[in-house]
C-alpha cells in the first residue's frame, strides 16, 4: 500500500487554534484583573450564557459590564496585566486585545447604563473553573431582547438560551418590559407558541 505523505502546503503549518478555549482563557485573565480593582463588574454576552449552562457558541470577543465611573480603574488594571486597551468609536464601551482575542468593557447594555443594581444581581458562577460574577439569566436575556433591531434580529441565537435558562428567567417581567417592542415581543410570542414559556396572558 502506498504510504501517505503530507502535501507541501501542509508541511510546517501550525495546528488550528482552539478559539473557544482561547476566549475562555482571556476571560479568566480579565476577570482576575478586574477582581483586583475591588470594583463591581459582571461577565456578559455569549460567555456569560455559557457560564449559565448554555452550549458554547462564542462570538468574536468576551464582554464585561462595569459602571462608567469605574472605567479608569479597570483600564489601569488590565494594562498592568498586559492587555492593550484602546478607546472605541462608540462612547459606551472600551476595547482591549490580548492573545489575539478581543475584550469589550461595556458601560451600557442596549443603550441603558450599567447600574450598581444590575451588578448586584449578578450571580457568581464558575467559568472554566474560575469563579466570577455573571449577569443573571433574566438580565442577560433582557439585554439581548433590548438589543434586537431590524439589522440584527437573530432568534436562532436566542432560542437555545431561552430553552436552557427558561426556568431561571423571570418571563413575566420581560414580557412587561418588552411588550411594546415589536421584535422582542415577536420572540416572546414564538417562545409561547413553542411551549418554552407559558401563556403570556396568564402571567402579565
PDB file of C-alpha atoms in Angstrom:
ATOM      1  CA  UNK A   1       0.000   0.000   0.000  1.00  0.00           C
ATOM      2  CA  UNK A   2       1.341   3.414  -0.920  1.00  0.00           C
ATOM      3  CA  UNK A   3       2.461   5.402   2.081  1.00  0.00           C
ATOM      4  CA  UNK A   4       0.568   8.648   2.548  1.00  0.00           C
ATOM      5  CA  UNK A   5       2.679  11.756   2.790  1.00  0.00           C
ATOM      6  CA  UNK A   6       1.843  15.306   3.728  1.00  0.00           C
ATOM      7  CA  UNK A   7       1.362  17.751   0.912  1.00  0.00           C
ATOM      8  CA  UNK A   8       3.953  20.540   0.632  1.00  0.00           C
ATOM      9  CA  UNK A   9       1.305  23.121   1.544  1.00  0.00           C
ATOM     10  CA  UNK A  10       0.640  21.469   4.914  1.00  0.00           C
ATOM     11  CA  UNK A  11       4.256  20.979   5.959  1.00  0.00           C
ATOM     12  CA  UNK A  12       5.164  23.280   8.825  1.00  0.00           C
ATOM     13  CA  UNK A  13       1.651  24.725   9.075  1.00  0.00           C
ATOM     14  CA  UNK A  14       0.622  25.274  12.750  1.00  0.00           C
ATOM     15  CA  UNK A  15      -2.277  23.326  14.165  1.00  0.00           C
ATOM     16  CA  UNK A  16      -5.640  25.146  14.229  1.00  0.00           C
ATOM     17  CA  UNK A  17      -6.103  27.258  17.343  1.00  0.00           C
ATOM     18  CA  UNK A  18      -8.907  26.324  19.763  1.00  0.00           C
ATOM     19  CA  UNK A  19     -10.797  29.610  19.600  1.00  0.00           C
ATOM     20  CA  UNK A  20     -13.311  28.610  22.274  1.00  0.00           C
ATOM     21  CA  UNK A  21     -10.607  27.806  24.800  1.00  0.00           C
ATOM     22  CA  UNK A  22      -8.672  30.934  23.850  1.00  0.00           C
ATOM     23  CA  UNK A  23     -11.702  33.096  24.690  1.00  0.00           C
ATOM     24  CA  UNK A  24     -12.158  31.259  27.991  1.00  0.00           C
ATOM     25  CA  UNK A  25      -8.513  31.829  28.903  1.00  0.00           C
ATOM     26  CA  UNK A  26      -8.657  35.558  28.239  1.00  0.00           C
ATOM     27  CA  UNK A  27     -11.982  35.772  30.072  1.00  0.00           C
ATOM     28  CA  UNK A  28     -10.405  34.246  33.165  1.00  0.00           C
ATOM     29  CA  UNK A  29      -7.414  36.569  32.918  1.00  0.00           C
ATOM     30  CA  UNK A  30      -9.572  39.697  32.620  1.00  0.00           C
ATOM     31  CA  UNK A  31     -11.809  38.600  35.495  1.00  0.00           C
ATOM     32  CA  UNK A  32      -8.806  38.117  37.766  1.00  0.00           C
ATOM     33  CA  UNK A  33      -7.540  41.613  36.930  1.00  0.00           C
ATOM     34  CA  UNK A  34     -10.958  43.208  37.469  1.00  0.00           C
ATOM     35  CA  UNK A  35     -11.333  41.440  40.803  1.00  0.00           C
ATOM     36  CA  UNK A  36      -8.131  43.137  41.888  1.00  0.00           C
ATOM     37  CA  UNK A  37      -9.713  46.596  41.475  1.00  0.00           C
ATOM     38  CA  UNK A  38     -12.324  45.928  44.132  1.00  0.00           C
ATOM     39  CA  UNK A  39     -14.926  47.477  41.811  1.00  0.00           C
ATOM     40  CA  UNK A  40     -18.134  45.635  40.840  1.00  0.00           C
ATOM     41  CA  UNK A  41     -18.345  44.046  37.396  1.00  0.00           C
ATOM     42  CA  UNK A  42     -20.092  41.171  35.659  1.00  0.00           C
ATOM     43  CA  UNK A  43     -19.419  38.883  32.724  1.00  0.00           C
ATOM     44  CA  UNK A  44     -21.904  39.380  29.874  1.00  0.00           C
ATOM     45  CA  UNK A  45     -22.551  38.134  26.336  1.00  0.00           C
ATOM     46  CA  UNK A  46     -22.110  34.631  24.983  1.00  0.00           C
ATOM     47  CA  UNK A  47     -19.520  33.634  27.592  1.00  0.00           C
ATOM     48  CA  UNK A  48     -21.975  34.585  30.348  1.00  0.00           C
ATOM     49  CA  UNK A  49     -24.590  32.371  28.698  1.00  0.00           C
ATOM     50  CA  UNK A  50     -22.040  29.542  28.683  1.00  0.00           C
ATOM     51  CA  UNK A  51     -21.395  30.115  32.402  1.00  0.00           C
ATOM     52  CA  UNK A  52     -25.108  29.531  32.997  1.00  0.00           C
ATOM     53  CA  UNK A  53     -25.067  26.246  31.091  1.00  0.00           C
ATOM     54  CA  UNK A  54     -25.866  27.278  27.510  1.00  0.00           C
ATOM     55  CA  UNK A  55     -23.742  25.349  24.965  1.00  0.00           C
ATOM     56  CA  UNK A  56     -20.680  27.336  23.910  1.00  0.00           C
ATOM     57  CA  UNK A  57     -21.349  29.467  20.849  1.00  0.00           C
ATOM     58  CA  UNK A  58     -18.887  32.268  21.370  1.00  0.00           C
ATOM     59  CA  UNK A  59     -18.802  35.351  19.235  1.00  0.00           C
ATOM     60  CA  UNK A  60     -15.609  37.225  18.409  1.00  0.00           C
ATOM     61  CA  UNK A  61     -14.911  38.597  21.883  1.00  0.00           C
ATOM     62  CA  UNK A  62     -15.564  38.414  25.617  1.00  0.00           C
ATOM     63  CA  UNK A  63     -17.756  41.051  27.271  1.00  0.00           C
ATOM     64  CA  UNK A  64     -17.682  42.542  30.761  1.00  0.00           C
ATOM     65  CA  UNK A  65     -20.101  45.089  32.254  1.00  0.00           C
ATOM     66  CA  UNK A  66     -18.976  47.771  34.646  1.00  0.00           C
ATOM     67  CA  UNK A  67     -20.020  51.233  35.731  1.00  0.00           C
ATOM     68  CA  UNK A  68     -18.662  54.126  33.693  1.00  0.00           C
ATOM     69  CA  UNK A  69     -17.180  55.688  36.833  1.00  0.00           C
ATOM     70  CA  UNK A  70     -15.003  52.582  37.304  1.00  0.00           C
ATOM     71  CA  UNK A  71     -13.530  52.671  33.786  1.00  0.00           C
ATOM     72  CA  UNK A  72     -10.204  54.263  34.734  1.00  0.00           C
ATOM     73  CA  UNK A  73      -9.528  51.692  37.468  1.00  0.00           C
ATOM     74  CA  UNK A  74     -10.401  48.867  35.081  1.00  0.00           C
ATOM     75  CA  UNK A  75      -8.156  50.175  32.297  1.00  0.00           C
ATOM     76  CA  UNK A  76      -5.234  50.618  34.691  1.00  0.00           C
ATOM     77  CA  UNK A  77      -5.650  47.066  35.997  1.00  0.00           C
ATOM     78  CA  UNK A  78      -5.933  45.489  32.547  1.00  0.00           C
ATOM     79  CA  UNK A  79      -2.988  47.398  31.115  1.00  0.00           C
ATOM     80  CA  UNK A  80      -0.869  46.387  34.097  1.00  0.00           C
ATOM     81  CA  UNK A  81      -1.811  42.803  33.290  1.00  0.00           C
ATOM     82  CA  UNK A  82      -0.504  43.027  29.737  1.00  0.00           C
ATOM     83  CA  UNK A  83      -3.752  43.852  27.930  1.00  0.00           C
ATOM     84  CA  UNK A  84      -3.646  46.513  25.231  1.00  0.00           C
ATOM     85  CA  UNK A  85      -6.555  48.932  25.778  1.00  0.00           C
ATOM     86  CA  UNK A  86      -7.965  51.487  23.358  1.00  0.00           C
ATOM     87  CA  UNK A  87     -10.913  53.844  23.010  1.00  0.00           C
ATOM     88  CA  UNK A  88     -13.725  52.659  20.785  1.00  0.00           C
ATOM     89  CA  UNK A  89     -15.607  54.777  18.254  1.00  0.00           C
ATOM     90  CA  UNK A  90     -18.694  54.247  20.400  1.00  0.00           C
ATOM     91  CA  UNK A  91     -18.835  56.090  23.720  1.00  0.00           C
ATOM     92  CA  UNK A  92     -20.444  53.220  25.634  1.00  0.00           C
ATOM     93  CA  UNK A  93     -17.526  50.801  25.753  1.00  0.00           C
ATOM     94  CA  UNK A  94     -13.770  50.382  25.769  1.00  0.00           C
ATOM     95  CA  UNK A  95     -11.904  47.741  23.817  1.00  0.00           C
ATOM     96  CA  UNK A  96      -8.919  45.606  24.661  1.00  0.00           C
ATOM     97  CA  UNK A  97      -6.882  42.913  22.998  1.00  0.00           C
ATOM     98  CA  UNK A  98      -4.617  40.160  24.291  1.00  0.00           C
ATOM     99  CA  UNK A  99      -3.513  36.827  22.899  1.00  0.00           C
ATOM    100  CA  UNK A 100      -5.276  37.594  19.635  1.00  0.00           C
ATOM    101  CA  UNK A 101      -8.664  37.881  21.376  1.00  0.00           C
ATOM    102  CA  UNK A 102     -10.889  40.938  21.709  1.00  0.00           C
ATOM    103  CA  UNK A 103     -12.238  42.250  25.025  1.00  0.00           C
ATOM    104  CA  UNK A 104     -15.144  44.656  25.479  1.00  0.00           C
ATOM    105  CA  UNK A 105     -15.676  46.656  28.678  1.00  0.00           C
ATOM    106  CA  UNK A 106     -19.290  47.804  28.449  1.00  0.00           C
ATOM    107  CA  UNK A 107     -20.851  50.784  30.258  1.00  0.00           C
ATOM    108  CA  UNK A 108     -24.274  50.491  28.587  1.00  0.00           C
ATOM    109  CA  UNK A 109     -26.355  47.446  27.689  1.00  0.00           C
ATOM    110  CA  UNK A 110     -28.692  48.201  24.783  1.00  0.00           C
ATOM    111  CA  UNK A 111     -28.437  51.955  25.437  1.00  0.00           C
ATOM    112  CA  UNK A 112     -29.106  51.576  29.175  1.00  0.00           C
ATOM    113  CA  UNK A 113     -26.324  52.488  31.645  1.00  0.00           C
ATOM    114  CA  UNK A 114     -24.826  49.644  33.672  1.00  0.00           C
ATOM    115  CA  UNK A 115     -26.046  50.278  37.215  1.00  0.00           C
ATOM    116  CA  UNK A 116     -24.964  49.171  40.660  1.00  0.00           C
ATOM    117  CA  UNK A 117     -28.283  47.335  40.986  1.00  0.00           C
ATOM    118  CA  UNK A 118     -27.643  45.353  37.796  1.00  0.00           C
ATOM    119  CA  UNK A 119     -24.217  44.292  39.033  1.00  0.00           C
ATOM    120  CA  UNK A 120     -25.578  43.397  42.475  1.00  0.00           C
ATOM    121  CA  UNK A 121     -27.983  40.955  40.802  1.00  0.00           C
ATOM    122  CA  UNK A 122     -25.076  39.140  39.137  1.00  0.00           C
ATOM    123  CA  UNK A 123     -24.520  35.523  40.146  1.00  0.00           C
ATOM    124  CA  UNK A 124     -21.099  34.154  40.995  1.00  0.00           C
ATOM    125  CA  UNK A 125     -20.523  31.276  38.588  1.00  0.00           C
ATOM    126  CA  UNK A 126     -17.627  29.061  37.560  1.00  0.00           C
ATOM    127  CA  UNK A 127     -16.186  29.849  34.140  1.00  0.00           C
ATOM    128  CA  UNK A 128     -13.795  27.062  33.201  1.00  0.00           C
ATOM    129  CA  UNK A 129     -13.043  26.527  36.919  1.00  0.00           C
ATOM    130  CA  UNK A 130     -12.594  30.229  37.760  1.00  0.00           C
ATOM    131  CA  UNK A 131     -15.344  31.918  39.804  1.00  0.00           C
ATOM    132  CA  UNK A 132     -16.580  35.339  38.745  1.00  0.00           C
ATOM    133  CA  UNK A 133     -19.777  37.438  38.777  1.00  0.00           C
ATOM    134  CA  UNK A 134     -22.004  36.758  35.774  1.00  0.00           C
ATOM    135  CA  UNK A 135     -25.112  38.666  34.677  1.00  0.00           C
ATOM    136  CA  UNK A 136     -28.230  36.942  35.999  1.00  0.00           C
ATOM    137  CA  UNK A 137     -30.200  34.906  33.440  1.00  0.00           C
ATOM    138  CA  UNK A 138     -33.048  37.442  33.471  1.00  0.00           C
ATOM    139  CA  UNK A 139     -30.724  40.415  32.959  1.00  0.00           C
ATOM    140  CA  UNK A 140     -28.789  38.531  30.289  1.00  0.00           C
ATOM    141  CA  UNK A 141     -31.950  37.768  28.316  1.00  0.00           C
ATOM    142  CA  UNK A 142     -33.279  41.284  28.935  1.00  0.00           C
ATOM    143  CA  UNK A 143     -30.137  42.810  27.428  1.00  0.00           C
ATOM    144  CA  UNK A 144     -30.363  40.539  24.395  1.00  0.00           C
ATOM    145  CA  UNK A 145     -34.018  41.366  23.798  1.00  0.00           C
ATOM    146  CA  UNK A 146     -33.370  45.100  24.146  1.00  0.00           C
ATOM    147  CA  UNK A 147     -30.572  44.852  21.567  1.00  0.00           C
ATOM    148  CA  UNK A 148     -32.778  43.365  18.824  1.00  0.00           C
ATOM    149  CA  UNK A 149     -33.077  45.638  15.794  1.00  0.00           C
ATOM    150  CA  UNK A 150     -34.170  45.285  12.191  1.00  0.00           C
ATOM    151  CA  UNK A 151     -30.488  44.999  11.280  1.00  0.00           C
ATOM    152  CA  UNK A 152     -29.714  42.404  13.970  1.00  0.00           C
ATOM    153  CA  UNK A 153     -32.529  40.025  14.748  1.00  0.00           C
ATOM    154  CA  UNK A 154     -31.076  36.554  15.298  1.00  0.00           C
ATOM    155  CA  UNK A 155     -33.740  34.434  17.016  1.00  0.00           C
ATOM    156  CA  UNK A 156     -31.703  31.330  16.225  1.00  0.00           C
ATOM    157  CA  UNK A 157     -29.041  32.539  18.634  1.00  0.00           C
ATOM    158  CA  UNK A 158     -31.545  33.441  21.368  1.00  0.00           C
ATOM    159  CA  UNK A 159     -33.663  30.288  21.244  1.00  0.00           C
ATOM    160  CA  UNK A 160     -31.083  27.874  22.746  1.00  0.00           C
ATOM    161  CA  UNK A 161     -30.511  30.338  25.586  1.00  0.00           C
ATOM    162  CA  UNK A 162     -34.238  30.619  26.252  1.00  0.00           C
ATOM    163  CA  UNK A 163     -34.684  26.840  26.268  1.00  0.00           C
ATOM    164  CA  UNK A 164     -31.722  26.225  28.568  1.00  0.00           C
ATOM    165  CA  UNK A 165     -32.466  29.001  31.046  1.00  0.00           C
ATOM    166  CA  UNK A 166     -36.257  29.123  30.876  1.00  0.00           C
ATOM    167  CA  UNK A 167     -36.807  28.032  34.495  1.00  0.00           C
ATOM    168  CA  UNK A 168     -34.352  30.653  35.790  1.00  0.00           C
ATOM    169  CA  UNK A 169     -35.714  33.661  33.869  1.00  0.00           C
ATOM    170  CA  UNK A 170     -38.462  35.994  35.082  1.00  0.00           C
ATOM    171  CA  UNK A 171     -40.544  35.847  31.909  1.00  0.00           C
ATOM    172  CA  UNK A 172     -43.475  37.950  33.221  1.00  0.00           C
ATOM    173  CA  UNK A 173     -41.020  40.764  33.986  1.00  0.00           C
ATOM    174  CA  UNK A 174     -39.528  40.557  30.480  1.00  0.00           C
ATOM    175  CA  UNK A 175     -42.990  40.418  28.935  1.00  0.00           C
ATOM    176  CA  UNK A 176     -43.975  43.632  30.694  1.00  0.00           C
ATOM    177  CA  UNK A 177     -40.685  45.310  29.785  1.00  0.00           C
ATOM    178  CA  UNK A 178     -40.756  44.396  26.084  1.00  0.00           C
ATOM    179  CA  UNK A 179     -44.446  44.170  25.148  1.00  0.00           C
ATOM    180  CA  UNK A 180     -44.171  47.446  23.213  1.00  0.00           C
ATOM    181  CA  UNK A 181     -41.009  46.393  21.349  1.00  0.00           C
ATOM    182  CA  UNK A 182     -42.075  44.604  18.127  1.00  0.00           C
ATOM    183  CA  UNK A 183     -39.053  42.334  17.712  1.00  0.00           C
ATOM    184  CA  UNK A 184     -38.713  41.349  21.364  1.00  0.00           C
ATOM    185  CA  UNK A 185     -42.470  40.830  21.588  1.00  0.00           C
ATOM    186  CA  UNK A 186     -42.328  38.623  18.477  1.00  0.00           C
ATOM    187  CA  UNK A 187     -39.626  36.473  20.083  1.00  0.00           C
ATOM    188  CA  UNK A 188     -41.636  36.079  23.285  1.00  0.00           C
ATOM    189  CA  UNK A 189     -44.657  35.112  21.179  1.00  0.00           C
ATOM    190  CA  UNK A 190     -42.514  32.491  19.421  1.00  0.00           C
ATOM    191  CA  UNK A 191     -41.449  31.080  22.798  1.00  0.00           C
ATOM    192  CA  UNK A 192     -45.087  30.844  23.814  1.00  0.00           C
ATOM    193  CA  UNK A 193     -46.047  29.002  20.605  1.00  0.00           C
ATOM    194  CA  UNK A 194     -43.127  26.579  21.118  1.00  0.00           C
ATOM    195  CA  UNK A 195     -44.213  25.922  24.727  1.00  0.00           C
ATOM    196  CA  UNK A 196     -40.893  27.227  26.031  1.00  0.00           C
ATOM    197  CA  UNK A 197     -42.856  29.627  28.259  1.00  0.00           C
ATOM    198  CA  UNK A 198     -46.446  29.524  29.465  1.00  0.00           C
ATOM    199  CA  UNK A 199     -49.325  31.602  28.076  1.00  0.00           C
ATOM    200  CA  UNK A 200     -48.356  35.236  28.426  1.00  0.00           C
ATOM    201  CA  UNK A 201     -51.922  36.371  29.068  1.00  0.00           C
ATOM    202  CA  UNK A 202     -51.821  34.381  32.314  1.00  0.00           C
ATOM    203  CA  UNK A 203     -48.563  35.913  33.508  1.00  0.00           C
ATOM    204  CA  UNK A 204     -48.956  39.642  32.769  1.00  0.00           C
TER     205      UNK A 204
END
